[in-house]
């Protein structure tokens, strides 16, 4: 079996700058979505978490490479080197280019600035020497230039490749004698066309490709990831506005060149830049009028009024209650002035600003979220064209009628947005709202622009993926019989059971569970049915408050979208799944399972159901944290949901020793039979 590498990890630890990281995320997400999830990774995660199996590209942005050394020298760099040598990819930008070279020589002879020394990664088997152009000042744009680069079309054989273009430069080096290192796997992708302020040896290579074992690295001394739209031409520095203008003129060539570099590394690049859409209006509704009225009453205490408008200001987000409704704090008459021509003009200006923002880096947490409450009926299709609320409610009631008396049905109150940051973030990070939400309250979306996952495993959230988060208020008094840790297992069971009981003929859908919280499916590209690929994941966050756990259970499941792995509709179901019907089925399964769980705990019924669907029966694994011993998986404990493994000795004979592993501190690489300890 082989897993698909779908994470592009951008280092955001010690040494990196916030702006460089943001530029990386901005450009790479536009070029690599939806095939890859472009996310940040810390130094601690590189050292301790099992990121390598799912990582398609590791990116080190601009900053100061001494910070990288302090954090990663030793174990961190050993893991990075091993990752690349075994087929991984590395992209080093400016400081990341110095860091990926065998030797760094920066501002030699300048006592306050000098950084000289060997580097452990040594992907470029020579020296990166800088600054190529004088004038660099830390934490300043003072040394910024729009430098002209000449590309090598022979080395960059894929994509549209410009002959020359101007790129953002601020402190990068030159790869000394790069043409002489061709026999060691080095190819020059671009050179400076201007005279340099340091000795470059032969050539003036500013961007190089390095073959490293079964993997490869691209190192740059300029910033091809910096888009002019994210630079401020009003900065008070002589000539800086002209730098931004020059970069803006060559922005298409910059984009084409960056695409070509990513193609050179073997990545799948979007033909067109994927624009990150603006956040949409949120719609709050319920299956029954009484449910929405109860919710409105619960939220009333945290609503504030400002200039005749209503807001909820919470820990992470601010919500603007956009239109007057029956529960408004002010009268409808008082709200009528907002519909004047002046207001319409203001809204037109706001729409124009949103269009401009699509081309810039956006801090989504600072964007005021627009919230419309439907207190009399469901949202109409013209308001939510990608999600049919009437179909969803009809299916929810249909499935609910099949299991009467199962307790409260999850999903009766629904928050929907066409484009949101993250359904988990909207609920879990806004605690004033969360404390007032009932068990089963669900948030769902068509597209997430800042999806969250467990550890470094963030699930791609394109249109066609079923993504939702559900609130569960789990009483402390239940913990002895029904520990809250089992919520992730119940959610996983709800997904598989929901898929296989979606309708008649779906019971053989090849969907399985991977411990502790991933959903896998048989790869339709493998006719043997023996290869499984990830199609979904689960994230559970919880707060403890007033003798109960406030839990948010987040789910992402590829349903109609084939990228980045495969989807339910690619598995040849009797008829295609629809998101509205599948969401209703999974939620009714979840509520029925939870209702039983609080009464019986994780009893034999749940054990049998879980083992029926999981992938690990009698699988032999290596326990890294136990000194590499071999063990056979036996199941999970029914008290705290720990993974049970029996130690194997000579010729894989059982020794009788049983080990238990906690899901929050261990990660299971299913494809390598390796369980790694996380700290």
XYZ file of C-alpha atoms in Angstrom:
679
model
C 0.000 0.000 0.000
C 1.038 3.602 -0.548
C -0.403 6.799 0.856
C -0.862 9.945 -1.172
C 1.193 12.891 -0.020
C -1.168 15.847 0.104
C 0.260 18.272 2.704
C 2.490 21.202 1.754
C 4.092 22.257 5.038
C 5.377 25.826 5.427
C 7.781 26.236 8.358
C 6.537 28.923 10.762
C 8.842 28.392 13.723
C 11.879 30.158 15.163
C 13.657 32.252 12.503
C 10.770 32.662 10.057
C 8.993 35.993 9.626
C 5.242 36.351 9.735
C 5.139 38.166 6.400
C 7.243 35.567 4.593
C 5.019 32.771 5.870
C 1.898 34.645 4.794
C 3.293 35.235 1.302
C 4.118 31.519 0.994
C 0.632 30.475 2.030
C -0.942 33.021 -0.297
C 0.922 32.001 -3.465
C 1.191 28.266 -2.887
C -2.496 27.897 -2.031
C -3.423 29.591 -5.280
C -1.184 27.344 -7.338
C -1.599 24.007 -5.553
C -5.239 23.898 -4.391
C -7.272 21.728 -4.331
C -4.740 18.930 -4.846
C -2.718 19.851 -1.746
C -3.380 21.327 1.689
C -0.938 24.227 2.195
C -0.506 24.696 5.949
C 2.062 25.785 8.525
C 4.258 23.512 10.607
C 6.305 24.295 13.716
C 9.819 23.161 14.561
C 8.452 21.050 17.387
C 6.152 19.239 14.965
C 9.035 18.592 12.536
C 11.056 17.043 15.358
C 8.329 15.056 17.079
C 5.338 14.441 14.825
C 5.051 11.858 12.007
C 4.641 14.406 9.212
C 6.787 12.821 6.527
C 4.371 10.214 5.119
C 1.727 12.799 4.189
C 4.068 15.664 3.195
C 4.338 16.443 -0.511
C 6.569 19.516 -0.063
C 8.410 21.092 2.882
C 8.874 24.844 2.528
C 11.316 27.064 4.427
C 10.434 30.735 3.894
C 12.326 33.967 4.396
C 13.644 35.044 7.773
C 16.934 34.287 9.497
C 18.441 30.851 9.032
C 20.278 30.923 12.369
C 16.869 30.577 14.012
C 16.238 27.500 11.890
C 19.567 26.069 13.028
C 18.890 26.681 16.716
C 15.598 24.823 16.523
C 16.329 22.019 14.078
C 20.039 21.199 14.199
C 20.389 17.557 15.081
C 17.141 15.588 15.155
C 15.066 18.047 13.128
C 17.535 18.241 10.262
C 18.073 14.488 10.402
C 14.372 13.967 9.809
C 14.256 16.575 7.027
C 17.285 15.043 5.286
C 15.857 11.559 5.568
C 12.511 12.764 4.232
C 14.075 14.341 1.133
C 16.496 11.481 0.546
C 13.566 9.052 0.522
C 11.621 10.945 -2.114
C 10.483 14.136 -0.371
C 10.653 17.670 -1.754
C 12.112 20.856 -0.241
C 11.612 24.474 -1.279
C 13.929 27.021 0.351
C 13.183 30.715 -0.180
C 15.867 33.307 0.659
C 16.760 32.290 4.258
C 15.468 28.829 3.376
C 17.943 28.836 0.475
C 20.875 29.663 2.736
C 19.661 26.990 5.152
C 19.473 24.329 2.449
C 23.064 24.898 1.294
C 26.193 23.189 2.576
C 27.651 26.494 3.734
C 26.198 29.909 4.513
C 28.300 33.070 4.124
C 26.234 36.156 4.927
C 27.645 39.702 5.119
C 31.199 38.501 5.792
C 33.291 41.143 7.563
C 30.327 43.098 8.911
C 30.461 42.337 12.618
C 26.872 43.216 13.439
C 25.508 41.201 10.526
C 27.978 38.405 9.757
C 26.676 34.833 9.728
C 29.139 32.181 8.558
C 29.064 28.456 8.996
C 28.322 25.011 7.628
C 24.729 23.797 7.417
C 23.484 20.277 8.054
C 20.999 19.840 5.200
C 23.505 20.600 2.409
C 21.036 19.982 -0.434
C 23.087 22.456 -2.490
C 26.599 20.977 -2.093
C 28.292 24.359 -2.047
C 28.149 27.866 -0.603
C 25.290 30.345 -0.657
C 26.965 33.751 -0.344
C 25.224 37.043 0.339
C 24.009 39.594 0.294
C 24.056 39.491 -3.475
C 23.159 43.194 -3.394
C 24.111 45.530 -0.570
C 21.725 47.510 1.572
C 19.964 44.776 3.541
C 18.534 45.776 6.948
C 16.796 43.280 9.224
C 13.042 43.821 9.675
C 12.999 46.518 7.017
C 12.211 47.013 3.327
C 15.249 49.288 3.003
C 17.279 46.808 0.952
C 14.389 45.741 -1.282
C 14.922 45.584 -5.029
C 13.042 44.344 -8.071
C 15.920 42.314 -9.531
C 15.833 40.961 -13.038
C 16.325 37.215 -13.476
C 17.119 35.265 -16.615
C 15.587 31.799 -16.639
C 16.869 28.495 -17.996
C 14.225 27.073 -20.323
C 16.326 23.961 -20.801
C 16.146 23.145 -17.095
C 12.514 24.210 -16.728
C 10.871 22.103 -19.396
C 7.239 22.263 -18.200
C 4.832 25.168 -18.127
C 4.978 28.650 -19.608
C 8.465 29.935 -18.879
C 9.390 33.611 -19.278
C 12.805 34.550 -20.636
C 13.319 37.227 -18.005
C 11.254 38.694 -15.177
C 11.686 40.846 -12.115
C 11.432 39.307 -8.667
C 11.271 40.675 -5.117
C 14.710 40.642 -3.496
C 15.766 41.531 0.049
C 18.950 39.959 1.442
C 19.309 36.760 -0.569
C 22.581 35.220 -1.708
C 24.114 33.680 -4.783
C 24.851 29.974 -5.204
C 28.597 30.014 -5.711
C 30.023 28.037 -8.661
C 26.657 26.343 -9.240
C 27.385 25.443 -12.907
C 30.442 23.449 -11.746
C 28.235 21.191 -9.608
C 26.132 19.740 -12.399
C 27.764 16.338 -11.870
C 26.370 16.411 -8.327
C 22.793 16.873 -9.436
C 22.658 20.684 -9.511
C 20.798 22.530 -12.261
C 20.657 26.316 -12.528
C 17.064 27.488 -12.999
C 17.718 31.249 -13.058
C 20.595 33.717 -12.837
C 20.948 37.366 -11.868
C 21.392 39.661 -14.869
C 22.863 42.529 -12.821
C 26.348 42.951 -11.377
C 26.609 41.483 -7.884
C 28.211 42.860 -4.734
C 29.801 39.514 -3.735
C 32.010 36.978 -5.493
C 29.713 34.427 -7.187
C 32.478 32.275 -8.630
C 31.374 30.840 -11.970
C 27.939 32.071 -13.005
C 25.508 34.081 -10.903
C 22.938 31.450 -9.965
C 20.035 32.747 -7.897
C 17.722 29.726 -8.161
C 18.932 26.125 -8.295
C 17.450 22.636 -8.452
C 19.280 19.914 -6.524
C 18.700 16.188 -6.884
C 18.945 14.599 -3.420
C 18.692 10.813 -3.238
C 15.176 9.937 -4.411
C 13.984 13.471 -3.694
C 14.833 17.007 -4.744
C 15.158 20.598 -3.550
C 14.700 23.995 -5.162
C 16.602 26.825 -3.450
C 16.082 30.488 -4.263
C 17.739 33.716 -3.212
C 14.836 35.913 -4.337
C 11.169 35.710 -3.447
C 9.118 34.447 -6.435
C 6.291 33.787 -3.944
C 5.882 37.530 -3.197
C 2.934 38.950 -5.163
C 2.955 42.707 -5.792
C -0.687 42.946 -4.690
C 0.455 42.153 -1.136
C 3.094 44.898 -1.037
C 2.328 48.419 0.168
C 3.622 51.056 -2.281
C 2.966 53.829 0.263
C 5.804 52.729 2.566
C 7.936 55.781 3.276
C 11.145 54.647 1.580
C 12.687 56.388 -1.437
C 11.943 54.408 -4.606
C 9.925 51.652 -2.919
C 6.799 52.567 -4.881
C 8.773 52.033 -8.108
C 9.863 48.593 -6.873
C 6.226 47.610 -6.322
C 5.228 48.994 -9.730
C 7.959 46.983 -11.468
C 6.938 43.803 -9.669
C 3.295 44.396 -10.570
C 4.206 44.712 -14.257
C 5.936 41.310 -14.162
C 3.479 39.530 -11.873
C 2.225 37.095 -14.519
C 5.794 36.118 -15.428
C 6.579 35.641 -11.734
C 3.578 33.359 -11.358
C 4.493 31.370 -14.470
C 8.053 30.894 -13.215
C 6.931 29.752 -9.772
C 4.570 27.260 -11.439
C 7.471 25.962 -13.530
C 9.586 25.441 -10.396
C 6.797 23.484 -8.717
C 6.346 21.385 -11.862
C 10.102 20.766 -11.881
C 9.698 19.279 -8.405
C 6.986 16.979 -9.747
C 3.986 18.617 -8.077
C 0.542 18.907 -9.651
C -0.072 22.572 -10.340
C -3.446 24.161 -11.067
C -3.756 25.401 -14.635
C -5.331 28.594 -13.374
C -4.595 30.289 -10.082
C -7.150 29.212 -7.504
C -8.633 32.408 -6.144
C -9.402 32.271 -2.446
C -13.054 33.337 -2.299
C -14.431 35.992 0.015
C -16.273 34.812 3.099
C -19.991 34.512 2.479
C -23.049 35.310 4.557
C -23.872 32.768 7.271
C -27.420 31.418 7.507
C -28.842 30.245 10.852
C -31.993 28.116 10.692
C -33.742 25.185 12.327
C -35.974 22.288 11.334
C -38.749 23.566 13.627
C -39.747 27.136 14.495
C -39.673 26.353 18.218
C -36.011 25.269 17.950
C -34.854 28.499 16.319
C -36.830 30.614 18.796
C -35.169 28.835 21.727
C -31.770 29.421 20.160
C -32.526 33.099 19.539
C -33.529 33.534 23.165
C -30.293 31.857 24.320
C -28.156 34.161 22.166
C -29.991 37.362 23.086
C -27.818 37.946 26.184
C -24.618 38.323 24.129
C -25.984 40.623 21.411
C -24.771 44.210 21.480
C -26.111 47.190 19.563
C -23.934 49.746 17.810
C -25.250 52.579 15.618
C -28.552 50.780 15.224
C -26.884 47.532 14.113
C -26.641 44.299 16.099
C -23.450 42.340 16.712
C -22.120 39.382 18.630
C -18.492 40.035 19.556
C -16.886 36.775 20.659
C -13.380 35.511 21.448
C -12.331 34.834 17.855
C -14.946 36.344 15.567
C -17.375 39.230 15.330
C -20.787 38.511 13.818
C -22.975 41.214 12.292
C -26.682 40.342 12.492
C -27.218 41.618 9.033
C -30.945 42.130 8.566
C -33.753 43.056 10.952
C -35.963 40.151 11.996
C -38.747 39.554 14.481
C -36.302 39.202 17.360
C -34.332 42.369 16.633
C -33.473 44.553 19.616
C -34.664 47.579 17.668
C -37.856 48.025 15.743
C -38.114 47.464 12.000
C -39.010 51.129 11.624
C -35.738 52.119 13.255
C -33.880 49.936 10.779
C -35.499 51.415 7.650
C -32.867 54.164 7.130
C -30.317 51.427 6.411
C -32.171 50.780 3.139
C -31.621 54.288 1.769
C -29.668 55.057 -1.379
C -26.692 56.109 0.707
C -26.570 52.702 2.353
C -26.807 50.982 -1.036
C -23.844 52.987 -2.268
C -21.905 52.033 0.848
C -22.674 48.356 0.246
C -21.563 48.659 -3.389
C -18.255 50.092 -2.150
C -17.935 47.219 0.320
C -18.479 44.709 -2.509
C -15.738 46.414 -4.555
C -13.405 46.221 -1.546
C -14.142 42.499 -1.217
C -13.207 41.937 -4.856
C -9.911 43.740 -4.256
C -9.301 41.645 -1.133
C -9.445 38.463 -3.213
C -6.089 39.477 -4.647
C -4.502 40.186 -1.258
C -3.498 38.361 1.895
C -6.497 38.347 4.238
C -6.595 37.924 8.002
C -9.884 36.045 8.119
C -10.202 36.309 11.888
C -10.535 40.081 11.541
C -13.265 39.907 8.902
C -16.695 40.627 10.397
C -18.927 37.638 9.648
C -22.403 38.438 8.330
C -25.125 36.378 10.011
C -28.713 36.104 8.786
C -31.212 34.375 11.080
C -34.153 32.615 9.445
C -36.758 32.638 12.183
C -39.818 31.724 10.101
C -38.673 29.331 7.358
C -35.694 27.660 5.722
C -33.304 29.668 3.502
C -34.396 29.645 -0.119
C -32.294 28.165 -2.922
C -31.603 31.588 -4.391
C -29.873 32.514 -1.113
C -27.943 29.231 -0.743
C -27.608 27.805 -4.280
C -25.061 25.141 -3.249
C -27.042 23.751 -0.314
C -30.759 22.944 -0.388
C -32.060 23.473 3.134
C -35.521 22.125 2.325
C -34.041 18.853 1.026
C -31.810 18.615 4.086
C -34.667 19.056 6.567
C -36.897 16.612 4.664
C -34.171 13.950 4.783
C -33.440 14.649 8.441
C -37.098 14.078 9.334
C -37.262 10.963 7.132
C -34.254 9.327 8.810
C -35.460 10.459 12.235
C -38.776 8.654 11.656
C -36.873 5.397 11.044
C -35.506 5.377 14.615
C -38.194 6.930 16.835
C -37.423 7.496 20.468
C -33.662 7.646 19.933
C -33.351 10.927 21.831
C -32.496 14.378 20.502
C -31.714 14.390 16.770
C -28.429 16.090 15.872
C -28.565 18.728 13.153
C -31.983 20.229 13.930
C -30.329 23.664 14.294
C -28.016 24.465 11.395
C -25.480 27.178 10.602
C -24.533 27.197 6.922
C -22.118 29.301 4.903
C -21.093 28.878 1.285
C -17.558 30.049 2.148
C -16.355 30.011 5.769
C -13.033 29.981 7.591
C -13.592 26.682 9.383
C -16.762 25.196 10.826
C -14.750 24.007 13.831
C -13.253 27.456 14.417
C -16.630 29.194 14.173
C -17.955 27.037 17.000
C -15.010 26.018 19.173
C -13.138 29.341 19.214
C -16.191 31.460 20.041
C -16.941 30.327 23.568
C -19.707 32.830 24.403
C -21.767 31.400 21.546
C -20.639 27.821 22.187
C -21.880 27.903 25.795
C -25.381 28.710 24.521
C -25.630 26.088 21.789
C -27.580 22.859 22.315
C -26.208 19.364 21.782
C -26.542 18.523 18.098
C -26.137 22.103 16.819
C -24.286 21.750 13.518
C -22.297 24.113 11.297
C -21.647 23.157 7.680
C -20.178 24.824 4.604
C -19.538 24.370 0.905
C -15.937 25.652 1.034
C -13.522 26.199 3.925
C -10.588 28.560 3.437
C -8.850 27.827 6.762
C -9.765 24.252 7.622
C -8.287 22.640 10.724
C -7.088 19.122 11.419
C -5.370 17.030 14.070
C -1.644 17.754 14.445
C -0.201 18.612 11.028
C -2.842 16.633 9.164
C -5.169 19.275 7.790
C -7.816 18.040 5.397
C -8.277 19.867 2.081
C -11.741 21.459 2.033
C -12.807 22.097 -1.564
C -16.372 22.208 -2.848
C -17.825 18.688 -2.968
C -16.468 17.694 0.424
C -19.003 17.146 3.184
C -17.672 19.278 6.011
C -19.461 19.943 9.251
C -18.961 20.416 12.983
C -21.430 19.321 15.654
C -21.707 20.427 19.279
C -21.945 17.750 21.988
C -22.488 18.782 25.620
C -21.205 15.770 27.553
C -21.971 15.798 31.272
C -19.154 15.109 33.723
C -21.466 12.708 35.556
C -21.338 10.410 32.506
C -17.553 10.028 32.519
C -17.382 6.883 34.650
C -19.569 4.945 32.232
C -19.192 6.916 28.999
C -15.794 8.698 28.747
C -15.774 11.662 26.390
C -12.725 10.281 24.515
C -15.048 7.892 22.658
C -16.699 10.768 20.743
C -14.127 10.407 17.957
C -14.992 6.706 17.629
C -18.741 7.421 17.602
C -18.262 10.046 14.889
C -16.219 7.621 12.790
C -18.895 4.938 13.186
C -21.602 7.457 12.291
C -19.829 8.283 9.035
C -19.378 4.672 7.916
C -22.845 3.644 9.085
C -24.304 6.752 7.471
C -22.702 5.920 4.140
C -23.751 2.260 4.236
C -27.336 2.982 5.333
C -27.758 6.013 3.082
C -30.326 4.082 1.069
C -30.973 0.617 -0.294
C -27.962 -0.890 -2.077
C -25.277 1.113 -0.261
C -24.439 -1.464 2.409
C -21.363 -2.722 0.522
C -19.738 0.677 0.013
C -15.996 -0.008 0.707
C -15.498 2.546 3.473
C -13.414 1.689 6.548
C -11.938 3.182 9.731
C -8.268 3.810 10.537
C -7.445 4.278 14.213
C -8.051 6.672 15.734
C -9.994 9.101 13.564
C -9.562 8.708 9.796
C -11.950 7.435 7.122
C -10.483 5.348 4.304
C -11.980 3.890 1.139
C -10.876 1.290 -1.379
C -8.937 3.060 -4.116
C -11.021 2.799 -7.323
C -7.771 2.911 -9.304
C -6.770 -0.481 -7.852
C -9.023 -3.263 -9.216
C -7.735 -5.690 -6.565
C -9.482 -3.695 -3.836
C -6.441 -4.010 -1.568
C -5.326 -0.379 -1.674
C -7.063 2.107 0.587
C -6.842 5.901 0.472
C -7.943 8.523 2.954
C -11.237 10.214 2.127
C -12.033 11.853 5.454
C -10.962 12.815 8.930
C -12.338 13.781 12.325
C -11.222 16.474 14.776
C -12.653 16.758 18.295
C -12.001 19.857 20.427
C -13.427 20.305 23.907
C -13.759 22.833 26.744
C -14.656 21.956 30.313
C -17.197 24.288 31.890
C -19.819 23.958 34.652
C -19.542 20.186 35.098
C -19.728 19.370 31.404
C -17.477 18.997 28.388
C -18.404 21.351 25.539
C -17.200 19.344 22.539
C -17.061 20.289 18.877
C -16.796 17.270 16.595
C -15.484 18.273 13.153
C -15.770 16.056 10.077
C -14.452 16.334 6.530
C -15.442 13.683 3.972
C -14.776 13.658 0.234
C -18.185 13.090 -1.298
C -18.422 14.440 -4.830
C -14.882 15.836 -5.230
C -12.234 13.502 -6.695
C -9.307 15.619 -5.466
C -7.077 15.274 -3.566
C -7.513 11.489 -3.216
C -10.851 10.018 -4.203
C -14.466 10.421 -3.162
C -17.604 8.465 -2.308
C -19.078 9.118 -5.737
C -15.973 7.603 -7.348
C -16.741 4.279 -5.614
C -19.629 3.502 -7.994
C -22.575 3.886 -5.590
C -26.053 2.860 -6.848
C -26.766 6.578 -7.306
C -24.574 9.609 -6.562
C -24.513 10.893 -2.999
C -25.871 14.366 -2.323
C -24.415 16.479 0.456
C -27.784 17.385 1.984
C -28.983 13.791 2.248
C -25.636 12.420 3.416
C -25.307 15.102 6.107
C -28.789 14.250 7.374
C -27.979 10.526 7.453
C -24.632 10.876 9.229
C -26.138 13.199 11.851
C -29.080 10.894 12.593
C -26.660 7.971 12.928
C -24.436 10.065 15.209
C -27.331 11.086 17.454
C -28.609 7.502 17.726
C -25.133 6.185 18.548
C -24.545 8.915 21.127
C -27.921 8.304 22.762
C -27.056 4.626 23.192
C -23.505 5.411 24.317
C -24.598 7.598 27.255
C -26.838 4.733 28.404
C -24.518 1.737 27.905
C -20.997 3.077 27.465
C -18.763 1.559 24.787
C -20.260 -1.905 25.258
C -20.023 -5.107 23.218
C -22.422 -3.687 20.631
C -20.024 -0.812 19.913
C -16.979 -3.090 19.940
C -18.486 -5.407 17.340
C -19.577 -2.471 15.194
C -16.171 -0.796 15.412
C -14.184 -3.925 14.544
C -16.569 -4.659 11.685
C -15.406 -1.465 10.012
C -11.783 -0.954 11.056
C -8.702 -1.759 8.982
C -6.395 -3.210 11.622
C -7.586 -6.708 12.546
C -4.503 -8.728 13.585
C -2.178 -6.182 11.973
C 1.457 -6.438 13.101
C 3.104 -3.086 13.856
C 6.351 -1.668 15.172
C 6.135 0.428 18.352
C 8.749 3.154 17.962
C 8.414 4.481 21.524
C 8.929 0.995 22.966
C 12.323 0.509 21.361
C 11.033 -0.830 18.049
C 9.338 -3.962 19.382
C 6.812 -5.755 17.208
C 3.236 -6.192 18.359
C -0.103 -7.430 17.055
C -3.072 -5.085 17.334
C -5.954 -6.503 19.334
C -8.457 -3.667 19.502
C -9.330 -0.771 21.782
C -10.062 -0.802 25.498
C -13.678 -0.201 26.467
C -12.835 2.017 29.439
C -10.712 4.804 27.920
C -10.485 3.925 24.224
C -6.790 3.022 24.275
C -5.309 0.945 21.478
C -4.362 -2.547 22.645
C -1.302 -4.304 21.224
C 0.219 -7.646 22.224
C 4.023 -7.825 22.203
C 5.574 -10.370 19.830
C 8.849 -12.116 20.465
C 10.913 -14.703 18.582
C 9.259 -15.696 15.289
C 6.382 -13.343 16.147
C 5.214 -15.492 19.027
C 3.121 -13.650 21.687
C 4.987 -12.858 24.890
C 1.812 -12.235 26.881
C 2.641 -8.572 27.462
C -0.203 -6.205 26.531
C 0.533 -2.543 25.773
C -2.040 0.259 25.635
C -1.535 3.366 23.511
C -3.342 6.682 23.736
C -4.575 8.285 20.519
C -3.596 11.827 21.559
C 0.052 10.890 22.112
C 0.594 8.343 19.341
C 0.179 8.430 15.595
C -0.424 5.345 13.509
C 1.194 5.146 10.069
C -1.086 2.491 8.636
C 0.948 2.142 5.482
C 4.196 1.387 7.262
C 2.868 -0.546 10.232
C 4.544 1.941 12.554
C 3.139 3.573 15.664
C 5.071 6.706 16.596
C 5.063 8.467 19.925
C 4.104 12.149 19.844
C 5.103 14.547 22.613
